[in-house]
PDB file of C-alpha atoms in Angstrom:
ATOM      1  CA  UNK A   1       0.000   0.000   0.000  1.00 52.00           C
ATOM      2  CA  UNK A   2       1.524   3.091  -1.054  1.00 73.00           C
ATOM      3  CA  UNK A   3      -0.805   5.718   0.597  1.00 92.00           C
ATOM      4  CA  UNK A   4      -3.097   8.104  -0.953  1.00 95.00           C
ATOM      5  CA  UNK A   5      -2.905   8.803  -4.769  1.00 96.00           C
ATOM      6  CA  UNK A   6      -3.860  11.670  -6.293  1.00 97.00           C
ATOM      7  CA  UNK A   7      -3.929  12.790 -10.001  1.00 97.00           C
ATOM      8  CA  UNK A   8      -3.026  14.681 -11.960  1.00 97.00           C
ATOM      9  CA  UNK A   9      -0.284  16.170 -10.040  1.00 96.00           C
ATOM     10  CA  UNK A  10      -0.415  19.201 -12.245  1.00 97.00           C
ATOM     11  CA  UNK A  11      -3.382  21.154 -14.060  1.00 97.00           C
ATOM     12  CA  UNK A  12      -3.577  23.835 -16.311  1.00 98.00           C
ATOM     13  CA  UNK A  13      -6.525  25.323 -17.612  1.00 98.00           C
ATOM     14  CA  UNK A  14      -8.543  28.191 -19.335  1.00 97.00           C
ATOM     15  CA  UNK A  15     -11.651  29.949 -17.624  1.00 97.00           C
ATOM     16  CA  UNK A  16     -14.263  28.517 -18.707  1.00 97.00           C
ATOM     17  CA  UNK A  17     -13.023  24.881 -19.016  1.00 98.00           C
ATOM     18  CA  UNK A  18     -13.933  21.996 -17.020  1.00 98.00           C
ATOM     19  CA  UNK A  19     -11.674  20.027 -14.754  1.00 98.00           C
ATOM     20  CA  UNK A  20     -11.529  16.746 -12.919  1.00 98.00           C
ATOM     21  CA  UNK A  21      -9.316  15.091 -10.582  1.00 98.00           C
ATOM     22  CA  UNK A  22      -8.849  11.313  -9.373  1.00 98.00           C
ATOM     23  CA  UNK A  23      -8.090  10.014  -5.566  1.00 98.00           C
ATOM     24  CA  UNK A  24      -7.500   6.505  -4.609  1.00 97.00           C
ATOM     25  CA  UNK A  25      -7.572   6.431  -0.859  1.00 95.00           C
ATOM     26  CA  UNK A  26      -5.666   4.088   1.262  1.00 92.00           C
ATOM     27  CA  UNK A  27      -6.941   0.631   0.588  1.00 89.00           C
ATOM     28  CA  UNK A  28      -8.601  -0.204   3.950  1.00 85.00           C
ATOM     29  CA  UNK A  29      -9.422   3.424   4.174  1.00 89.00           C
ATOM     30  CA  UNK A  30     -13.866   4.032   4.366  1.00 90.00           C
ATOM     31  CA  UNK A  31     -13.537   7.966   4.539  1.00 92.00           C
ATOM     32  CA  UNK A  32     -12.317   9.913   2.397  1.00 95.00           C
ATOM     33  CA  UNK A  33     -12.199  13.894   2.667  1.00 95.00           C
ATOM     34  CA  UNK A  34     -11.011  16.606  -0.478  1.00 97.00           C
ATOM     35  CA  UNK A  35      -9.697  19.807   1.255  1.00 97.00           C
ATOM     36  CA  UNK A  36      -8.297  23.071  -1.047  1.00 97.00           C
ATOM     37  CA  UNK A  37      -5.497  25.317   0.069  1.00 97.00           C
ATOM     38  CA  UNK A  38      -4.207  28.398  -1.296  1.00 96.00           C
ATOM     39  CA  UNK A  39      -1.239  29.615  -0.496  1.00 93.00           C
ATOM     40  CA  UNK A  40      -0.016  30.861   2.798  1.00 92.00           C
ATOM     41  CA  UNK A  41      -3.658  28.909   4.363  1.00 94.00           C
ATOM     42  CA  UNK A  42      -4.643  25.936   5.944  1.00 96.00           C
ATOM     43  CA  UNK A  43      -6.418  23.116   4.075  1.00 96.00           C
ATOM     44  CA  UNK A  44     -10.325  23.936   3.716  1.00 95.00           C
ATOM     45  CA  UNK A  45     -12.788  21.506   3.934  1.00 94.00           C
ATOM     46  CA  UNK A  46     -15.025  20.913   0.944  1.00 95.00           C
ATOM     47  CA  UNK A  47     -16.609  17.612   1.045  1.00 95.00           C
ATOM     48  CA  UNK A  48     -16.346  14.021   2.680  1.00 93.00           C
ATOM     49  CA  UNK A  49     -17.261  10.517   1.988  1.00 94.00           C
ATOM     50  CA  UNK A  50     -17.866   7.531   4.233  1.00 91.00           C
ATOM     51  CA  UNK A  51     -17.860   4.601   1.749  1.00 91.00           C
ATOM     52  CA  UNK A  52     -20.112   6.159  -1.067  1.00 92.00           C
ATOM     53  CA  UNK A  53     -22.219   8.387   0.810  1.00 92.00           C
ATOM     54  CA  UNK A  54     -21.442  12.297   0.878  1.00 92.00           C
ATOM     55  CA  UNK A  55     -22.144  12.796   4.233  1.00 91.00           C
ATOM     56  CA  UNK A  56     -21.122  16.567   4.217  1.00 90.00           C
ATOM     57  CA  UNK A  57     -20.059  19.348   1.696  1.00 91.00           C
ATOM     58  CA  UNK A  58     -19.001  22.843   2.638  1.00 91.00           C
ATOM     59  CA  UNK A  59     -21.570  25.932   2.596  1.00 86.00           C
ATOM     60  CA  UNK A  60     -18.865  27.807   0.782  1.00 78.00           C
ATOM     61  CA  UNK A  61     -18.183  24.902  -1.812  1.00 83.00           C
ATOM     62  CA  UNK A  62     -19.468  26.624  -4.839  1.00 86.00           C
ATOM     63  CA  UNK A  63     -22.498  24.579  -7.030  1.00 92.00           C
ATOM     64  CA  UNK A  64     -19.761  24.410 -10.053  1.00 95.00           C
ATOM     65  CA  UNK A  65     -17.766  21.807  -8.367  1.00 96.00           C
ATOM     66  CA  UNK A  66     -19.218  18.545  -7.688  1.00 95.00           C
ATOM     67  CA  UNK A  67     -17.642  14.921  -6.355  1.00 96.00           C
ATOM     68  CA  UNK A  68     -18.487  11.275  -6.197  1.00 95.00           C
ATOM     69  CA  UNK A  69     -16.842   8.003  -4.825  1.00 95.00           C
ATOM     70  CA  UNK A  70     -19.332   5.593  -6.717  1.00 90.00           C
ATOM     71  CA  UNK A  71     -18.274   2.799  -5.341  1.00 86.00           C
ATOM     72  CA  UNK A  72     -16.694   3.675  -2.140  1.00 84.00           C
ATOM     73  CA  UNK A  73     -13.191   3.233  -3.040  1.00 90.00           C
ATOM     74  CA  UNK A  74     -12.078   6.779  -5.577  1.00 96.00           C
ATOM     75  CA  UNK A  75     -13.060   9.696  -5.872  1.00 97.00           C
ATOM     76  CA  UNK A  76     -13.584  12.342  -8.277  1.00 97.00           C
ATOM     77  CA  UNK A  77     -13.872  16.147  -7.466  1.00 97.00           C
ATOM     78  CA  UNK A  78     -15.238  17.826 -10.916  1.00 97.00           C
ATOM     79  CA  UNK A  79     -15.257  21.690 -11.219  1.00 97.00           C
ATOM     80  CA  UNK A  80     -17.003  23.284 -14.162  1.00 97.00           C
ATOM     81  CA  UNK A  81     -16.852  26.387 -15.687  1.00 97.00           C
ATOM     82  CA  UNK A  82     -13.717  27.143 -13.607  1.00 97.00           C
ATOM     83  CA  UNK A  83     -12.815  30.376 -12.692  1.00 96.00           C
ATOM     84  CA  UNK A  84      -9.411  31.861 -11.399  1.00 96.00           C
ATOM     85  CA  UNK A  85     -10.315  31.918  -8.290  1.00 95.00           C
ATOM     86  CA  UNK A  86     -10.363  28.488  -8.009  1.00 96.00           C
ATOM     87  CA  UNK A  87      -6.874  28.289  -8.768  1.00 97.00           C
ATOM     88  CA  UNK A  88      -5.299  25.943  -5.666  1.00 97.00           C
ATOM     89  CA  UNK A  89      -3.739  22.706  -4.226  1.00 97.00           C
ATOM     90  CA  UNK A  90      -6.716  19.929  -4.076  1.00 98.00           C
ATOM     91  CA  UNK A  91      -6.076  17.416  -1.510  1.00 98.00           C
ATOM     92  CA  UNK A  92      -7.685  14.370  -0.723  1.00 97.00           C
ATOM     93  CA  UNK A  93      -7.687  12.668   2.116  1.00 96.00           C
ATOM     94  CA  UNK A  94      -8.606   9.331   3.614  1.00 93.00           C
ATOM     95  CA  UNK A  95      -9.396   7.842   7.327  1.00 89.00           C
ATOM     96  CA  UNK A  96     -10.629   4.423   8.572  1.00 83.00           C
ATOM     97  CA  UNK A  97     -13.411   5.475  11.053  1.00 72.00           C
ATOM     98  CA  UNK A  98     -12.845   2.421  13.449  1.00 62.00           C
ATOM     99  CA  UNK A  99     -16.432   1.581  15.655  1.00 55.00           C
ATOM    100  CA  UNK A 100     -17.361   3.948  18.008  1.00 51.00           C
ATOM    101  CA  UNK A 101     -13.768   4.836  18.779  1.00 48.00           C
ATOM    102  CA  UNK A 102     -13.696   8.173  16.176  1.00 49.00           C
ATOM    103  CA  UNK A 103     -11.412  10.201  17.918  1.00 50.00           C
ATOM    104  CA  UNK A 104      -8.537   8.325  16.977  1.00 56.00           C
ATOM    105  CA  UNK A 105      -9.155   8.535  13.803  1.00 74.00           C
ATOM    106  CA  UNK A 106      -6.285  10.068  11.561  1.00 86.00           C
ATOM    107  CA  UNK A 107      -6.409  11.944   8.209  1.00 90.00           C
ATOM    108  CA  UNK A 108      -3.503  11.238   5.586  1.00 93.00           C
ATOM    109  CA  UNK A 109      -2.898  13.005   2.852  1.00 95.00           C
ATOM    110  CA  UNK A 110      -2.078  12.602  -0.852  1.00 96.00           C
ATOM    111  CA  UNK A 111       0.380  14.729  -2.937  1.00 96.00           C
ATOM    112  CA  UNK A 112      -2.588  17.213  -3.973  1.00 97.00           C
ATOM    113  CA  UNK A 113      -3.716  18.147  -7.346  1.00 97.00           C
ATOM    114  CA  UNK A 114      -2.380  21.857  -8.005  1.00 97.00           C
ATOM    115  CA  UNK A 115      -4.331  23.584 -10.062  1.00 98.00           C
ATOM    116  CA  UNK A 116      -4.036  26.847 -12.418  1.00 97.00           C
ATOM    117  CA  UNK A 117      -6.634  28.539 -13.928  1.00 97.00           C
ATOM    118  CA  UNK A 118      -5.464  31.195 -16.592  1.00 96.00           C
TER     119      UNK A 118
ATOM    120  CA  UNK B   1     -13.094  34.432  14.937  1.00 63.00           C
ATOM    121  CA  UNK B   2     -11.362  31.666  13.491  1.00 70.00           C
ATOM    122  CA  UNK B   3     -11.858  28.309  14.694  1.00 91.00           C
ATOM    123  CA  UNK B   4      -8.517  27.264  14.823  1.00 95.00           C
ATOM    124  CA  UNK B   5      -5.817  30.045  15.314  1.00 95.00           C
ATOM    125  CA  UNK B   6      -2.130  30.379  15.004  1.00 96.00           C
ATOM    126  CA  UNK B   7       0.689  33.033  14.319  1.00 90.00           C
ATOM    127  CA  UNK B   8       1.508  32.622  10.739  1.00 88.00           C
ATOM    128  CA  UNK B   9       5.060  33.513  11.614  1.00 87.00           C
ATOM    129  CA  UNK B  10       7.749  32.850  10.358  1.00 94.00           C
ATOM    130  CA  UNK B  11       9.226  32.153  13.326  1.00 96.00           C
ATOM    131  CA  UNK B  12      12.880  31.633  13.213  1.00 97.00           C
ATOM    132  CA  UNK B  13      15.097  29.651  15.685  1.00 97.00           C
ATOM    133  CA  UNK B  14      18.335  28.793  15.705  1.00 97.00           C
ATOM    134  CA  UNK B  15      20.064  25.478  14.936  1.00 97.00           C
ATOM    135  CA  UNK B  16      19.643  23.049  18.370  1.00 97.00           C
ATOM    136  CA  UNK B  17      17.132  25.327  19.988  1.00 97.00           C
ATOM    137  CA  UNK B  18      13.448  24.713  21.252  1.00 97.00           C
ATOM    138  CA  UNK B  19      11.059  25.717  18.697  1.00 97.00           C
ATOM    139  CA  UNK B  20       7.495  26.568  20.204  1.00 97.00           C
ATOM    140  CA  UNK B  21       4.581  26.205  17.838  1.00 97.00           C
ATOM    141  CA  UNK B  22       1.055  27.637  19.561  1.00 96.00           C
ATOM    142  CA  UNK B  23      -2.604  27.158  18.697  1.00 96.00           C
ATOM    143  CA  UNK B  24      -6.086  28.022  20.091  1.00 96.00           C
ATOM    144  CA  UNK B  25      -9.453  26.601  18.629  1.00 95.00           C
ATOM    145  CA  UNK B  26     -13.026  28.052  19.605  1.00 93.00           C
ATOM    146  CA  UNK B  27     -14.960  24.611  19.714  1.00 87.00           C
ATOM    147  CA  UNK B  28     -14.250  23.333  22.944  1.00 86.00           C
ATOM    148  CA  UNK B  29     -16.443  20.119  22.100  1.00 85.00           C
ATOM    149  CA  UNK B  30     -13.131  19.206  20.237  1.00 85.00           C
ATOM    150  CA  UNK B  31     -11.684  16.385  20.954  1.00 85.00           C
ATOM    151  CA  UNK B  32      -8.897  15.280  18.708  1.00 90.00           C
ATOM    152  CA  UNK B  33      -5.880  17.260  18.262  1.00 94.00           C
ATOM    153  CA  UNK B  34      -3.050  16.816  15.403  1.00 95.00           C
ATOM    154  CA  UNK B  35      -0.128  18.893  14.618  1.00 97.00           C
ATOM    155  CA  UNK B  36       0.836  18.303  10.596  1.00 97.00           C
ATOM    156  CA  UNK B  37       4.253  19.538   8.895  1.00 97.00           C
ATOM    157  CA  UNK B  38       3.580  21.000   5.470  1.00 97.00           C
ATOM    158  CA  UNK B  39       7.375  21.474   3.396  1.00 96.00           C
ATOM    159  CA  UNK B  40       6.922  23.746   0.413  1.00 93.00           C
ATOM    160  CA  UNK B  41       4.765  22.377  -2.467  1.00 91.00           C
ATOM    161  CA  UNK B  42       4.077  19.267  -0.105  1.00 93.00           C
ATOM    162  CA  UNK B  43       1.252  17.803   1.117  1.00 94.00           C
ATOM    163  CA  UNK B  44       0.740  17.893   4.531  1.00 96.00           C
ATOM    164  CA  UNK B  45       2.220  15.128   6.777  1.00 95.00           C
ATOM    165  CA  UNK B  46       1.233  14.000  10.216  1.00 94.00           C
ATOM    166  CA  UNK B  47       3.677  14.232  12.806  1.00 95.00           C
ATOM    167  CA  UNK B  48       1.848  14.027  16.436  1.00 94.00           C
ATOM    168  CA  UNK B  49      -2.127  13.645  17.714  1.00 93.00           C
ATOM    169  CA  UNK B  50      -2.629  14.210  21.185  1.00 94.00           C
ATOM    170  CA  UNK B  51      -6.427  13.770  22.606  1.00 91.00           C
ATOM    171  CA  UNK B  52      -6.208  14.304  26.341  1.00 92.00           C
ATOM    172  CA  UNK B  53      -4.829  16.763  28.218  1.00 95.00           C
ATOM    173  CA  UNK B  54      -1.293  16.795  29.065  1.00 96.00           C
ATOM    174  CA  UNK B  55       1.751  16.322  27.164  1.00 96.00           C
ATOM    175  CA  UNK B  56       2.774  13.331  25.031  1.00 96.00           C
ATOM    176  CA  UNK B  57       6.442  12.902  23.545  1.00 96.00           C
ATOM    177  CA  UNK B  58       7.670  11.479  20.189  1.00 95.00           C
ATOM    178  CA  UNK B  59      11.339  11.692  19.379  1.00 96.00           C
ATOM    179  CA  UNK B  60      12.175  15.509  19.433  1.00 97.00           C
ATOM    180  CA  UNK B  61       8.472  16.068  19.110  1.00 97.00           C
ATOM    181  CA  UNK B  62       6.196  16.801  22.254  1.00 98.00           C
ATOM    182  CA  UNK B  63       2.559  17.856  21.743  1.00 97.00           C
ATOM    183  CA  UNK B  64       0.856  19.522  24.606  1.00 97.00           C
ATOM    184  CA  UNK B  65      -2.999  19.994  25.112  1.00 96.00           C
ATOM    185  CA  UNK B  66      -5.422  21.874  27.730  1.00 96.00           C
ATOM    186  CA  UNK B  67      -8.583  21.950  26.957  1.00 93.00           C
ATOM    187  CA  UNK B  68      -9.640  24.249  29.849  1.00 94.00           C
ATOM    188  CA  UNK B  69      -8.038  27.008  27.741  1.00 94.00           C
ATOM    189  CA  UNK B  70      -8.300  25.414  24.490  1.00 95.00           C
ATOM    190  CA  UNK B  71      -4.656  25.535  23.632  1.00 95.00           C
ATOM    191  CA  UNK B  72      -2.805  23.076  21.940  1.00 97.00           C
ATOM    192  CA  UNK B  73       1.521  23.360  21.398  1.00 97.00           C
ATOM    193  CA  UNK B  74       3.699  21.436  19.902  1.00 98.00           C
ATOM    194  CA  UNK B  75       7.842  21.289  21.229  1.00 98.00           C
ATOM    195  CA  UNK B  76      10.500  20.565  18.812  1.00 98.00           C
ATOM    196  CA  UNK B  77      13.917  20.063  20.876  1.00 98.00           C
ATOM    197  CA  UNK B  78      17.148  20.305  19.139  1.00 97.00           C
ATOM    198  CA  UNK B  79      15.938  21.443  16.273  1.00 97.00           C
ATOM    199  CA  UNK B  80      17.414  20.834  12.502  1.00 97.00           C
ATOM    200  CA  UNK B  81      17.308  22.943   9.296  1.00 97.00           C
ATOM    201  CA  UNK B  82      15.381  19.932   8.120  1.00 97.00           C
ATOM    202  CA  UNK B  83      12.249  20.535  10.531  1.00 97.00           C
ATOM    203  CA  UNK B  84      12.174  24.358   8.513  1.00 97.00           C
ATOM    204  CA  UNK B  85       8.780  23.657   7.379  1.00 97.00           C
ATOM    205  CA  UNK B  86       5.042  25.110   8.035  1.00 97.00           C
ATOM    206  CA  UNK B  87       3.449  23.338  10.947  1.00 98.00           C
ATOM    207  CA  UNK B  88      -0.297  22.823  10.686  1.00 97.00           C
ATOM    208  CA  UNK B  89      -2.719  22.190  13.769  1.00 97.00           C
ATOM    209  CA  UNK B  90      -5.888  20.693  13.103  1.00 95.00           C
ATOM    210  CA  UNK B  91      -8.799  20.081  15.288  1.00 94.00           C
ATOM    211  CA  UNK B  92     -11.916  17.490  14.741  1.00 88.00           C
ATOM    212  CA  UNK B  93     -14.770  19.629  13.471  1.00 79.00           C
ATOM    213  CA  UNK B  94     -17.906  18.424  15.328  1.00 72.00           C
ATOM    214  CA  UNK B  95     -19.943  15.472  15.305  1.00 72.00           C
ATOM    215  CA  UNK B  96     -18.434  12.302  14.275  1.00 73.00           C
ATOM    216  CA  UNK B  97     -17.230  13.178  10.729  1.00 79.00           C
ATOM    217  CA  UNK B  98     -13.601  12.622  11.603  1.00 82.00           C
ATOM    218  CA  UNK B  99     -12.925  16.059   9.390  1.00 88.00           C
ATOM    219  CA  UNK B 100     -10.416  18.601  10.670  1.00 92.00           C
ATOM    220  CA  UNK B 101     -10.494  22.365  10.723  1.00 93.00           C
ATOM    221  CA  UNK B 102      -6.739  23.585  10.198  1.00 96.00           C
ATOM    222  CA  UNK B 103      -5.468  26.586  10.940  1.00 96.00           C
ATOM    223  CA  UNK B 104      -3.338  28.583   8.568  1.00 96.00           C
ATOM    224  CA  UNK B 105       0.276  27.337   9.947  1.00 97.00           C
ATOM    225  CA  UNK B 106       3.332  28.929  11.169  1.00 97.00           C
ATOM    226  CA  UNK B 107       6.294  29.127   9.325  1.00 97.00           C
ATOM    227  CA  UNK B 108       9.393  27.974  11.335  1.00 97.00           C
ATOM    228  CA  UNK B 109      12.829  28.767  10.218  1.00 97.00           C
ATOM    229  CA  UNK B 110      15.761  27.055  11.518  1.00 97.00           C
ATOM    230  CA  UNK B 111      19.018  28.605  10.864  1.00 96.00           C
ATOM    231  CA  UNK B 112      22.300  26.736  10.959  1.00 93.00           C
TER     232      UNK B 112
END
């Protein structure tokens, strides 16, 4: 297991233009979380999965970007019509929530999608 | 008010010193605490979780958490130019989601 995979690493793209980006989670890994940071910020929460359910999505997550995990293992995080503003690191995420025991769970990141909208 | 604050630094220390990293969240039905180390153009990396108050020690690493005033720290003894990095705290957002809230870092500098 060689930890969370994102891609692309890299994105350029023209406002306007659609994007999508690809996370395979740690194998035994049921939650799964995509985060943005800009820099000189933290990561910001957009949206998490436990299995395929989206269990939660961020007010400030714009209606233009939308994600799945159809079948519980990757995810996709789609953003249409982008706009330079949503120029960023993308990072995904991924947890085990074990039982009742969720406090112990930890988050572990993958090498983020950076993306560039010109 | 942010929900999870920290100086954004940089703060700069010299080579063998005690760094001191500080944070202070608003939710105090928080309950897990992590301190990730973010190098430039990296992804962040988790170094230390601490969930009860007190301290706990890893390696050069000790966390340290009271939730009376809702302040987490994290210790870095002897430090290296390698450990020049921006550290990240994170809390657990509410409810059982297992997401964290992250503040914006500090930038530590270590100088040879």
């Amino acid at each position: 297991d060689t930890g969370v995979s994102q891609d692309p690493r890299h994105k350029i793209t023209k406002r306007g233009q659609n994007v999508t980006f690809r996370c395979d989670p740690i194998s035994e890994h049921n939650r799964l979380y995509w985060y943005r940071q800009t820099l000189g910020q933290g990561p910001e929460f957009l949206t998490y999965f436990q299995n395929e359910a989206q269990l939660e999505k961020s007010r400030l997550l714009s209606n233009r970007f939308s994600a799945e995990r159809p079948k519980g293992s990757f995810s996709t995080l789609e953003i249409q019509r982008t706009e330079q503003g949503d120029s960023a690191m993308y990072l995904c995420a991924s947890s085990r929530r074990g039982g009742a025991f969720t406090t112990n769970e930890k988050l572990f990141f993958g090498s983020g999608t950076q993306l560039s909208v010109l | 008010q942010k929900e999870v604050e920290q100086n954004s630094g940089p703060l700069s220390v010299p080579e063998g010193a005690i760094a001191s990293l500080n944070c202070t969240y608003s939710d105090r039905v928080s309950q897990s605490f992590f301190w990730y180390r973010q190098y430039s153009g990296k992804s962040p990396e988790l170094i230390m979780s601490i969930y009860s108050n007190g301290d706990k020690e890893d390696g050069r690493f000790t966390a340290q958490l009271n939730k009376a005033s809702q302040y987490v720290s994290l210790l870095i003894r002897d430090s290296q130019p390698s450990d020049s990095a921006t550290y990240l705290c994170a809390v657990s957002g509410s409810g059982n989601t297992g997401k964290l809230i992250f503040g914006q870092g500090t930038t530590l500098q270590v100088k040879p």
